[in-house]
Coordinates of C-alpha atoms in Angstrom, one line a residue:
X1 CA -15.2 10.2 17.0
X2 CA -15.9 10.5 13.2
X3 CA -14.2 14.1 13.2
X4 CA -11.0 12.3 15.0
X5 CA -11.1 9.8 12.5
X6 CA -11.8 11.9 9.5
X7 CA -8.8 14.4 10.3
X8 CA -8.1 18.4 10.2
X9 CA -9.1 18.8 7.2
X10 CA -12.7 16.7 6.7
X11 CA -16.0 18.2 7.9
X12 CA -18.3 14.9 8.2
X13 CA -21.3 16.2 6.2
X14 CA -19.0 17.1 3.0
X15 CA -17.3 14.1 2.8
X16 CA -20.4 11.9 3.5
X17 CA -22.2 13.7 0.5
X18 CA -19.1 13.3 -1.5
X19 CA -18.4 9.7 -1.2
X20 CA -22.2 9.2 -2.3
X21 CA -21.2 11.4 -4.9
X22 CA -18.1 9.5 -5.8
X23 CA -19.8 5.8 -5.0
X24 CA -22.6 6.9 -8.1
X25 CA -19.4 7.4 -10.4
X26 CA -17.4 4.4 -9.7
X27 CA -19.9 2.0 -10.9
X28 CA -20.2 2.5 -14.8
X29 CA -16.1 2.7 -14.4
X30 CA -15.5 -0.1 -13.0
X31 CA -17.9 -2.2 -15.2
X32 CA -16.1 -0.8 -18.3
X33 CA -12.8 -1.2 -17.3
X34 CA -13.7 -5.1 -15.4
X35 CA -14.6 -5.6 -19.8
X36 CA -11.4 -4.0 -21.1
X37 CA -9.2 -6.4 -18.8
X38 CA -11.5 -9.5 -19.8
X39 CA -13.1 -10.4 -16.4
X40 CA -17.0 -10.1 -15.1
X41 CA -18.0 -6.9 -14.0
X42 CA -18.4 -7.8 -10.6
X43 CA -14.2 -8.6 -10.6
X44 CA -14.2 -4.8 -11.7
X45 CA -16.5 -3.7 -8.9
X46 CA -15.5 -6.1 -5.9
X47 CA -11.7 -4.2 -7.0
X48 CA -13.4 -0.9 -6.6
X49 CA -15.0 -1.4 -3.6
X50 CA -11.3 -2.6 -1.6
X51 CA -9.6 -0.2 -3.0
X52 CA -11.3 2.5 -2.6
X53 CA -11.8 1.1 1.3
X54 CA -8.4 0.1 2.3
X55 CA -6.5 2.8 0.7
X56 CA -8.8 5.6 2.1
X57 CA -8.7 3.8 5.6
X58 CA -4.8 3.2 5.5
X59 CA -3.2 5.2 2.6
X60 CA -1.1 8.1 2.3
X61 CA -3.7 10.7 1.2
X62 CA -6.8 11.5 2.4
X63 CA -9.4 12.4 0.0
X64 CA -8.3 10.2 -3.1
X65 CA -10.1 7.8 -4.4
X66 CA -8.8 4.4 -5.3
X67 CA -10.6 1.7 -7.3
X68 CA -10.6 -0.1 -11.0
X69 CA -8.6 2.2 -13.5
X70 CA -8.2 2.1 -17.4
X71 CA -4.0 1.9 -17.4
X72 CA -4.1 -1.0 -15.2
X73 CA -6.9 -2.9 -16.9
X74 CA -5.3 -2.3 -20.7
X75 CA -2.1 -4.1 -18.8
X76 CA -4.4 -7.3 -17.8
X77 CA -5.8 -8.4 -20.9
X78 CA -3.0 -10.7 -22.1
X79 CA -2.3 -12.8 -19.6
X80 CA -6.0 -12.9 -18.6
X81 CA -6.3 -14.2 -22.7
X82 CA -3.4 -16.7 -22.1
X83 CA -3.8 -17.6 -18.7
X84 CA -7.4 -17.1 -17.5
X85 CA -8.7 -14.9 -14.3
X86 CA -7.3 -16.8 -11.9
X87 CA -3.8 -16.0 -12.9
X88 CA -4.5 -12.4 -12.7
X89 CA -4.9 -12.7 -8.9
X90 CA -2.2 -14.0 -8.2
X91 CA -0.1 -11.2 -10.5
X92 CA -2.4 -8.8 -8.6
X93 CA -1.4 -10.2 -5.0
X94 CA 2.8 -10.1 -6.2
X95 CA 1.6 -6.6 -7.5
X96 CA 0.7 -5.5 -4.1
X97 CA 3.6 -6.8 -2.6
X98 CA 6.2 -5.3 -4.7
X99 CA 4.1 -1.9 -4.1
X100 CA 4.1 -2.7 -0.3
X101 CA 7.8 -3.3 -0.8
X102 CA 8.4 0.4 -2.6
X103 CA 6.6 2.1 0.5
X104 CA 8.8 0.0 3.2
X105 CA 12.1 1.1 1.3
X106 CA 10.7 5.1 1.1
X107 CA 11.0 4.7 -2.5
X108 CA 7.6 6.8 -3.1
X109 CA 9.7 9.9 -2.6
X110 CA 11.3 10.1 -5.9
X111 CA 8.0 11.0 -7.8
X112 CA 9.0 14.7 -6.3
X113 CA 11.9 14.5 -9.5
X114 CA 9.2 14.4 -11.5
X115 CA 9.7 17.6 -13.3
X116 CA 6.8 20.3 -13.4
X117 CA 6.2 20.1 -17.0
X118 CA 5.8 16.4 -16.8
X119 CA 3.4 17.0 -14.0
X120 CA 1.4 19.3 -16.9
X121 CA 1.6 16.7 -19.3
X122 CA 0.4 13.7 -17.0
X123 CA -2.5 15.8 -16.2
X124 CA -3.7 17.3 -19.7
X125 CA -3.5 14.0 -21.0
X126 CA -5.6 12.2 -18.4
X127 CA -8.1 14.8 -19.1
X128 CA -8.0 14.2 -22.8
X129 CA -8.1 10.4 -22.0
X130 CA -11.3 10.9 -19.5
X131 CA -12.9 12.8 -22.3
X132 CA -12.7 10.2 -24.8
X133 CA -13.4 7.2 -22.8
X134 CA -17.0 9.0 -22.4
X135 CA -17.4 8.9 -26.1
X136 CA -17.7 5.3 -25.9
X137 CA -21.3 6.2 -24.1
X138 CA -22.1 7.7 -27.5
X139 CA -22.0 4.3 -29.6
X140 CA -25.1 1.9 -29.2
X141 CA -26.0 -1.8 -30.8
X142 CA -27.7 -2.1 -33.9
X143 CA -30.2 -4.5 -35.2
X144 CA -26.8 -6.4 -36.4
X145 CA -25.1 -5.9 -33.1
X146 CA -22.9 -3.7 -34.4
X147 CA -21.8 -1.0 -33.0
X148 CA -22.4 2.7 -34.2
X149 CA -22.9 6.3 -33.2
X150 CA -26.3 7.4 -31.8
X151 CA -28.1 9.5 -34.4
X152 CA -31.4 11.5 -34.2
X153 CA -34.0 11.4 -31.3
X154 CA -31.8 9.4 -29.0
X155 CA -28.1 11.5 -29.3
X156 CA -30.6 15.0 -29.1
X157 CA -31.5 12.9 -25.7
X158 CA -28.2 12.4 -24.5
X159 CA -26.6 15.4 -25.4
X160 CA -30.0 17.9 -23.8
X161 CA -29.6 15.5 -20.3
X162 CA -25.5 16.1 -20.4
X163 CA -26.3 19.6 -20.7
X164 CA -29.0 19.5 -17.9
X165 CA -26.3 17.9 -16.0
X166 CA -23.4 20.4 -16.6
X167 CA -25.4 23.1 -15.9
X168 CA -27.0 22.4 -12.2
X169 CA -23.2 21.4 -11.4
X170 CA -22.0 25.1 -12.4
X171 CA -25.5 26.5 -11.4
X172 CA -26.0 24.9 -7.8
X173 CA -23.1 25.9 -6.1
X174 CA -23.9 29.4 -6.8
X175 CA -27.1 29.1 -5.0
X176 CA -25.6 26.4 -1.8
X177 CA -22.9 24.4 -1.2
X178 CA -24.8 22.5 1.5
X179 CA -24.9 19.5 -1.0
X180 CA -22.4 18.6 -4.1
X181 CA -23.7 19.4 -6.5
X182 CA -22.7 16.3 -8.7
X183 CA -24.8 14.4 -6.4
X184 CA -28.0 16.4 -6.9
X185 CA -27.5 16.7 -10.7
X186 CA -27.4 12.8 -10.9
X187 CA -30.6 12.6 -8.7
X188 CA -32.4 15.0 -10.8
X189 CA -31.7 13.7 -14.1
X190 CA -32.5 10.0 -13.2
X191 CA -35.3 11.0 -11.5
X192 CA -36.5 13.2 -14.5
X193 CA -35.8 10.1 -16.8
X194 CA -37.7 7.8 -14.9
X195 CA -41.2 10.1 -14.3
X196 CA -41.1 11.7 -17.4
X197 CA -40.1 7.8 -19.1
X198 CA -37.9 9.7 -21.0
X199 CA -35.7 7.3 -23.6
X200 CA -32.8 7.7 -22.0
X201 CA -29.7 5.0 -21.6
X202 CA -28.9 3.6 -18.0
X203 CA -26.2 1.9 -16.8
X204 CA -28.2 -1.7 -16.9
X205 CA -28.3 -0.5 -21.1
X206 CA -24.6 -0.2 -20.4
X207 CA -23.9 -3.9 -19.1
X208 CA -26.4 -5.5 -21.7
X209 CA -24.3 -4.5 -24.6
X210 CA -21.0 -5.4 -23.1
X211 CA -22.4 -8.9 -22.2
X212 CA -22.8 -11.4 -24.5
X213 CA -26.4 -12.1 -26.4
X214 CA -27.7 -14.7 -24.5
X215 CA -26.6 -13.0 -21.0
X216 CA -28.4 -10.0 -21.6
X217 CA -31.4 -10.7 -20.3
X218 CA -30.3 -11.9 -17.3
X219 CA -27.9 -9.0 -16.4
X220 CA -27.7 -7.2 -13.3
X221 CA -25.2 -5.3 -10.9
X222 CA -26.6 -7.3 -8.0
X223 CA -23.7 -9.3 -6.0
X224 CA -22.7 -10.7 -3.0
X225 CA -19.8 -10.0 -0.1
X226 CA -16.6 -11.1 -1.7
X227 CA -15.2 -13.8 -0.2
X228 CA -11.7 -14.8 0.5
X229 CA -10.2 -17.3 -2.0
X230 CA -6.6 -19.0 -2.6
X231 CA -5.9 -18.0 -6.6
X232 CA -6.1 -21.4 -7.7
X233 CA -2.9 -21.7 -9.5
X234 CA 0.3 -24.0 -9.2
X235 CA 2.2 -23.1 -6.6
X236 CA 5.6 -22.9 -9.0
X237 CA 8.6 -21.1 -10.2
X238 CA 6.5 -21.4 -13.7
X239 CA 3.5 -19.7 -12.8
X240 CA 5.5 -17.2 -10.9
X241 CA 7.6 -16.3 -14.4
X242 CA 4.1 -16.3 -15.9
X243 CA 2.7 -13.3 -13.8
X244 CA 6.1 -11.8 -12.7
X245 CA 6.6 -9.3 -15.5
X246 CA 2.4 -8.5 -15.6
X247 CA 3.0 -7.7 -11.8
X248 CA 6.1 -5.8 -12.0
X249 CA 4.1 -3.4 -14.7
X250 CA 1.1 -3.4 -12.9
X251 CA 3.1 -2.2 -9.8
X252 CA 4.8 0.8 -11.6
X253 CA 1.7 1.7 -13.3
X254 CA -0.4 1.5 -10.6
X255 CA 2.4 3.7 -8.1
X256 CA 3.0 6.2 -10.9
X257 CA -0.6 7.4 -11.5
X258 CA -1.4 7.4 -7.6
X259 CA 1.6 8.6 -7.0
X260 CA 1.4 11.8 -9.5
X261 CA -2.3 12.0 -8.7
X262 CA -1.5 12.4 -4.9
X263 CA 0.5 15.4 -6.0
X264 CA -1.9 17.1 -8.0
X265 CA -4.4 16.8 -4.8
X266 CA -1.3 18.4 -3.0
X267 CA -1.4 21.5 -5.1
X268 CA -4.8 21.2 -5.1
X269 CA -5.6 21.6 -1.5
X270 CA -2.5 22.8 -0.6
X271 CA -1.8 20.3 2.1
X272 CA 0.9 17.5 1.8
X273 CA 0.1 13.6 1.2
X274 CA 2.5 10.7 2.5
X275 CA 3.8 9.1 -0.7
X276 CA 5.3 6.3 1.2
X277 CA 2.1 5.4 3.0
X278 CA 0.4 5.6 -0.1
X279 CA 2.9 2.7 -1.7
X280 CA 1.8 0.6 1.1
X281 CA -1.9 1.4 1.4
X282 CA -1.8 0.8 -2.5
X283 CA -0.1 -2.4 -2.0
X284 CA -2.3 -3.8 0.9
X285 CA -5.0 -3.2 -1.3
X286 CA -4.1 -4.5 -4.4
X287 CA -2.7 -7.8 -2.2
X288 CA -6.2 -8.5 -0.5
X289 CA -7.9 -7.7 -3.9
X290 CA -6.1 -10.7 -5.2
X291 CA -7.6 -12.8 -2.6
X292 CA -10.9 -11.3 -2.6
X293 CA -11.4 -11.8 -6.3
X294 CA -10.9 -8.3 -7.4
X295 CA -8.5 -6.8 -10.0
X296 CA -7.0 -4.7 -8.6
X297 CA -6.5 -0.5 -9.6
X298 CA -4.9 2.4 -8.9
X299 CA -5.8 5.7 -7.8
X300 CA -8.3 7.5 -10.0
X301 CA -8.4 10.8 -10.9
X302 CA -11.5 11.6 -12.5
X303 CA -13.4 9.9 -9.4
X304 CA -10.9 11.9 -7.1
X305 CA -11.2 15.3 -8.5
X306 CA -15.0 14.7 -8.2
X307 CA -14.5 14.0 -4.5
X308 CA -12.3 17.1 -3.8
X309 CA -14.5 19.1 -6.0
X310 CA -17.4 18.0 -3.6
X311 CA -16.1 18.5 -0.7
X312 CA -14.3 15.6 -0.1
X313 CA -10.9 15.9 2.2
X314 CA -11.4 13.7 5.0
X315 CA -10.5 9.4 4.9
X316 CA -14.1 9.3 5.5
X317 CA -15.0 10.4 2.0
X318 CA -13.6 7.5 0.1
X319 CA -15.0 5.2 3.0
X320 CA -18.2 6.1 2.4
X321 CA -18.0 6.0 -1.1
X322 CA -16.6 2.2 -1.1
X323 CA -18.9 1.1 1.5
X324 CA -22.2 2.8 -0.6
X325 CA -20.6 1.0 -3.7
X326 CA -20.6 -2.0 -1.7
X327 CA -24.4 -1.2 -0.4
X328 CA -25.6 -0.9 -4.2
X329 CA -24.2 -4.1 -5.2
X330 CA -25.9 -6.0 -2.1
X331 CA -29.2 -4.3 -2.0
X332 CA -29.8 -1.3 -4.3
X333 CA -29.0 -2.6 -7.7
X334 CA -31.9 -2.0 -9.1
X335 CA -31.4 1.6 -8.1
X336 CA -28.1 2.4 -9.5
X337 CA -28.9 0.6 -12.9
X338 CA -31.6 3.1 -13.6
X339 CA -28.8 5.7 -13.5
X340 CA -28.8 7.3 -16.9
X341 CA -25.5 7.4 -18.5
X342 CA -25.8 11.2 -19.6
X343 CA -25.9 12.1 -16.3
X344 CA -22.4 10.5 -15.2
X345 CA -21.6 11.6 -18.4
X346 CA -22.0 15.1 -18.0
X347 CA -20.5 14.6 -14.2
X348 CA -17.1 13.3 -16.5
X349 CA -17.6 16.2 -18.1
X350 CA -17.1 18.8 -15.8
X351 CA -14.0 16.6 -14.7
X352 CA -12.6 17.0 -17.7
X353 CA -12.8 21.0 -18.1
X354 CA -12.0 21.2 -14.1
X355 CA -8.8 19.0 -14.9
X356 CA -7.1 20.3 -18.0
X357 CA -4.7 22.8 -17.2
X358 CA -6.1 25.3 -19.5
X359 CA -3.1 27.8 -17.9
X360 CA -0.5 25.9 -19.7
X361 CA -1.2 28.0 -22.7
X362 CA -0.2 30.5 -21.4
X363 CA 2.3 28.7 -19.8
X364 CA 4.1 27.8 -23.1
X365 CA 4.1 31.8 -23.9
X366 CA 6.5 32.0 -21.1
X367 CA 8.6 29.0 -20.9
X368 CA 11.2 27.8 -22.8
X369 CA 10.9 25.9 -26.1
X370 CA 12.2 22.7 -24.2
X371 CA 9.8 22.5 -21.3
X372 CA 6.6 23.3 -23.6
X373 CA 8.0 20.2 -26.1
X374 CA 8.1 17.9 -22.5
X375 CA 4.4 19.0 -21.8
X376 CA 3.2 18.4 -25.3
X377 CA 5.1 15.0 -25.8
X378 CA 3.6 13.3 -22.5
X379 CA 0.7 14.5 -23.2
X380 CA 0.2 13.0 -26.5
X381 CA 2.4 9.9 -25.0
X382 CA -0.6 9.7 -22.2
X383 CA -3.0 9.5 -25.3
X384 CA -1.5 7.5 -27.5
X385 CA 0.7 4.8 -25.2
X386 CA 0.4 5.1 -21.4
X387 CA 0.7 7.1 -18.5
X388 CA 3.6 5.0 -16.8
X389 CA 5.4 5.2 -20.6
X390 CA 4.5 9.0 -20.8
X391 CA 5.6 9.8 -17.3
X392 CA 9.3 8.2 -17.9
X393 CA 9.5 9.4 -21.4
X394 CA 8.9 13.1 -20.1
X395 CA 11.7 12.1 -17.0
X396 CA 14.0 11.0 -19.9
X397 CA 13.5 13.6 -21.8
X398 CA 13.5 16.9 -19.1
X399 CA 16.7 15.1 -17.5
X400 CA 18.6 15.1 -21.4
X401 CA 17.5 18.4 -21.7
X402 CA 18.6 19.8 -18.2
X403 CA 22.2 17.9 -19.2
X404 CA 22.5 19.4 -22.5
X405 CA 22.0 22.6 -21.5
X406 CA 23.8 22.8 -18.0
X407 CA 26.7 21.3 -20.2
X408 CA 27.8 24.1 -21.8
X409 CA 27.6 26.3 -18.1
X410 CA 30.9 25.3 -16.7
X411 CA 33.2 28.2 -17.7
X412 CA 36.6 29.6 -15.7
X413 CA 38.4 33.1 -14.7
X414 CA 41.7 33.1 -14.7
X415 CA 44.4 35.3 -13.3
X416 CA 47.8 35.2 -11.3
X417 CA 48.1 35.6 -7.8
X418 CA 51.1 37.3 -5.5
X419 CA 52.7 33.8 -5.2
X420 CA 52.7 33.4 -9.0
X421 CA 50.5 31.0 -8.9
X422 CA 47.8 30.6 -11.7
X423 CA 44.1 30.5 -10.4
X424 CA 41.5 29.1 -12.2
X425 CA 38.3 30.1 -10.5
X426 CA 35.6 27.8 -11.9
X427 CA 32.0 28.3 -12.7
X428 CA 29.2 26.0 -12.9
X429 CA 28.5 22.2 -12.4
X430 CA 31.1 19.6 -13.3
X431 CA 28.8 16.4 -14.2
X432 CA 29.0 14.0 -16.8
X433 CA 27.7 16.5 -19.2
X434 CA 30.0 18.9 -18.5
X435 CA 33.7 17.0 -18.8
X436 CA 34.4 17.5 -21.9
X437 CA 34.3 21.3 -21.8
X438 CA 35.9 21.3 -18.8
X439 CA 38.9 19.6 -20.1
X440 CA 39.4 22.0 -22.9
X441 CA 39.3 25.1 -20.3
X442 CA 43.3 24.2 -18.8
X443 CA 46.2 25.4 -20.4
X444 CA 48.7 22.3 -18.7
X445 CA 51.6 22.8 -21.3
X446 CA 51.7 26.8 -20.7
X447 CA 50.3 26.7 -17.2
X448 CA 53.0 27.7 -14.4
X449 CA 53.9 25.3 -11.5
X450 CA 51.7 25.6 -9.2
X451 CA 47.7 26.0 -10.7
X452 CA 45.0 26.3 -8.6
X453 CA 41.3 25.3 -9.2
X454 CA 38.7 27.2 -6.5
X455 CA 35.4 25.3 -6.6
X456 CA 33.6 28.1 -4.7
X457 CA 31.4 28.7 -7.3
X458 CA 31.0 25.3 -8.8
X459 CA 29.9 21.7 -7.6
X460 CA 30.9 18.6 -8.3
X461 CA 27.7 16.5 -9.3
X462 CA 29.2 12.8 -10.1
X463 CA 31.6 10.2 -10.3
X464 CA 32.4 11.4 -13.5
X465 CA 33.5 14.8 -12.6
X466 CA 35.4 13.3 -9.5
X467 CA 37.2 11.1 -12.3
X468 CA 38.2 14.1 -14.7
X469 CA 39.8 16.1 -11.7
X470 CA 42.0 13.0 -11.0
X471 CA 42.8 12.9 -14.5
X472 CA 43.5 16.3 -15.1
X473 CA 45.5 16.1 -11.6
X474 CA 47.7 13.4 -13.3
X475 CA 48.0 15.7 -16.7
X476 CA 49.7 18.4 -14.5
X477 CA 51.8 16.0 -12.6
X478 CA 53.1 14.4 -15.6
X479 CA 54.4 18.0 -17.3
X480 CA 55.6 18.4 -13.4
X481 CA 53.4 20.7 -12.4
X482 CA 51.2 20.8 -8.6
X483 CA 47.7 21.2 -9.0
X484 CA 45.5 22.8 -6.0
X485 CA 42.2 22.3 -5.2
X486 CA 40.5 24.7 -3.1
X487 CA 37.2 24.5 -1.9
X488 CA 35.1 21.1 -2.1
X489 CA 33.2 19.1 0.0
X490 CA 34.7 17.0 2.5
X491 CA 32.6 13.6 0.4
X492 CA 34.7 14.8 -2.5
X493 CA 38.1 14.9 -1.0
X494 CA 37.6 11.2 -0.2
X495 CA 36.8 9.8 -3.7
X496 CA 39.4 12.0 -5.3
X497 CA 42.1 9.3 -6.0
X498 CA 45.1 10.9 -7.5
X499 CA 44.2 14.4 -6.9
X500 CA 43.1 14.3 -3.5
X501 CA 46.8 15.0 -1.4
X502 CA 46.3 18.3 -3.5
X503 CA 43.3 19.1 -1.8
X504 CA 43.7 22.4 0.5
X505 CA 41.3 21.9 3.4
X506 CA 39.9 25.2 4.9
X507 CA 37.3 24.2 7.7
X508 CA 35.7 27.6 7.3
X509 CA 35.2 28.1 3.6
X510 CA 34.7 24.5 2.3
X511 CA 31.1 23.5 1.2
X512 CA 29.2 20.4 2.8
X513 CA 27.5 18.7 -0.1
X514 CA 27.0 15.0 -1.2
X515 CA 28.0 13.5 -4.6
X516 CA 26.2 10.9 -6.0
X517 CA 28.2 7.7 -6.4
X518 CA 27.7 4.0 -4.8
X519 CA 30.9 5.0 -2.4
X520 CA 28.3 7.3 -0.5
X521 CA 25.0 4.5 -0.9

């Protein structure tokens, strides 16, 4: 039954071990990103645990791993500021359904235009951004409760257990891959820390500075089931212009990184994820976190390459691992707050060099100076901004570039046939960015009678290049003059307005190809 449900390509034991694995990883996460939006960390961990449930029982690919995420949480903060918590689950439930909407109109397709050196981009700047966000491990409270950069005994400490950590990952594997070995680096190291009482930082040190002074003492991880609950907001066309626009970014975000992280698990395992499915398992889950007091999140990558680099393929690895998140917070708390942070540290680590597309050095050797200026602008976009802003920046950006320089690709041959007819015989694509050269390549004053254009070797991309054959159909007409068209798709010869009776038809020859317009929608 498990192997039915896990699919092809799970093996029970693997993804198991992984999910563990993965659950271990998802809690200091989802605490730090629960205090970036401005909520409790069990909002941040509640969202972890239903996401990374529903969208592993019901999404689009198996083996990611959904919960609490960073670009989401950074998109939160104002109108949780403005508006308080409760707001934010109802943005997260119209979130959902506007994702759940996307999946129903098989709009989760289009991330396959996302142009490879985007694709480079997204992911070398993720990797940069999971690198730093583990720097914040390396700051600590002073007697002032300030905070500053660990010095002396204790960042010797951290930085000999990160190591320790690093090295049974890389080490391990080479002796057995019956268990991840993530898993069994973050057993031995907190198990080191706690019989040698080594001074070491946990993930309970972790929650105590976030909190304020006089919760400290009293924090914990320990929680109970969520529970279903009504956002308690006015049912109103106000409050729905309040969270609209938060929703309609959350959505976006939320779609792009799954979306482009599904991919990169694609290439990854070289199998193929359902990007519509995953709109609507990311929706569902977003939807229900609303009413479950969660916050809702995205796919993650640094908890999914963990996954996959433990084994993880199967639905059941990110089942387990919600369903053990949800098993810490109800009855091992204790257990997961004596975690030391070097140890998840050092697991980030190893995501980060396992992520970073070290090839595209060599990469940029080979390509052209525009794709390597794509790949460096998203990824310093990613850094700097976000990853739904570097993601349509780099679209913008590759698509302006592949017009420029396909503009200057339309070119003709020219010569007189037995009839004395001129033939132009035309080269390249005729798109917006192409008209103006191709007006300037027809000689209408000096041109003889009859002129024929043979598309055989060209396309007609757009509207626009529909419109400048009419146009240059009525040039020829108006210096009396016939102008033939030979060879274009059938699509073509029905949009063609004033040109189109000069359209020579041959069944045989004539291409079948679609042009973009709203006539065709």
């Amino acid at each position: 039954m498990f192997n039915n449900f896990n699919g092809a390509q799970g093996n029970v034991k693997n993804d198991v071990l992984s999910g563990i694995t993965v659950a271990l990883a998802l809690v200091p996460e989802a605490v730090a990103f629960a205090f970036v939006a401005g909520v409790e960390p069990m909002v941040g961990l509640y969202a972890a645990f239903m996401m990374g449930l529903i969208t592993s029982a019901i999404g689009g690919r198996p083996g990611m791993i959904s919960g609490a995420t960073g670009a989401m949480a950074v998109v939160m903060v104002a109108l949780v500021m403005n508006h308080g918590v409760q707001y934010l689950f109802a943005a997260v439930v119209l979130a959902g359904l506007i994702q759940i909407s996307f999946g129903i109109f098989k709009m989760g397709k289009f991330i396959r235009l996302v142009p490879y050196p985007v694709m480079l981009g997204f992911v070398n700047g993720l990797a940069i951004v999971i690198f730093l966000a583990q720097l914040g491990q390396f700051e600590v409270l002073n007697a002032q409760g300030e905070w500053e950069w660990m010095s002396g005994t204790a960042l010797y400490m951290m930085a000999g257990l990160i190591a320790l950590t690093m090295a049974i990952i890389y080490l391990l594997p080479k002796l057995t891959t019956a268990i991840p070995a993530s898993l069994v680096a973050i057993v031995t190291v907190t198990l080191l820390v706690t019989f040698l009482d080594l001074e070491a930082r946990t993930v309970i040190d972790y929650v105590r500075d976030m909190l304020p002074a006089d919760q400290r003492d009293s924090a914990s991880l320990a929680g109970e089931l969520p529970s279903f609950s009504i956002p308690m907001v006015p049912f109103s066309l106000e409050t729905f212009y309040i969270i609209l626009p938060t929703s309609i970014i959350l959505a976006l975000v939320g779609l792009i990184e799954s979306l482009l992280t599904l991919t990169l698990i694609d290439e990854m395992t070289d199998t193929r994820g359902k990007g519509n499915k995953e709109c609507v398992g990311q929706g569902v889950a977003n939807t229900v976190n609303g009413f479950f007091g969660g916050m809702g999140g995205c796919a993650m990558i640094g908890q999914s390459m963990i996954n996959i680099n433990s084994g993880g393929r199967g639905r059941l690895s990110g089942i387990t691992a919600a369903l053990v998140l949800l098993a810490f917070i109800l009855f091992a708390a204790p257990l997961i707050e004596m975690i030391p942070l070097a140890a998840l540290v050092g697991v980030m680590f190893v995501v980060v060099i396992g992520t970073f597309e070290w090839a595209s050095f060599r990469i940029i050797r080979g390509v052209n100076k525009e794709d390597a200026f794509v790949l460096f602008l998203v990824t310093a976009v990613t850094v700097i901004a976000d990853l739904a802003v570097a993601v349509v920046v780099g679209v913008i950006v590759s698509a302006l570039v592949f017009a420029w320089k396909h503009a200057t690709h339309i070119m003709v041959r020219s010569h007189t046939d037995k009839d004395g007819w001129k033939v132009y015989d035309l080269e390249g694509p005729l798109f917006f960015g192409s008209v103006s050269h191709f007006k300037d390549l027809f000689d209408v004053q000096n041109d003889p009678e009859d002129v024929v254009i043979d598309f055989n070797e060209s396309r007609i991309w757009d509207s626009s290049g529909i419109d400048a054959l009419d146009n240059l159909a009525d040039k020829y007409q108006e210096n009396g003059k016939t102008l033939h068209i030979r060879h274009i798709s059938p699509e073509c010869r029905i949009l063609l307005k004033k040109a189109g009776r000069y359209v020579e038809i041959n069944v045989n020859e004539d291409p079948r190809y679609k042009v973009a317009t709203d006539s065709l929608g």
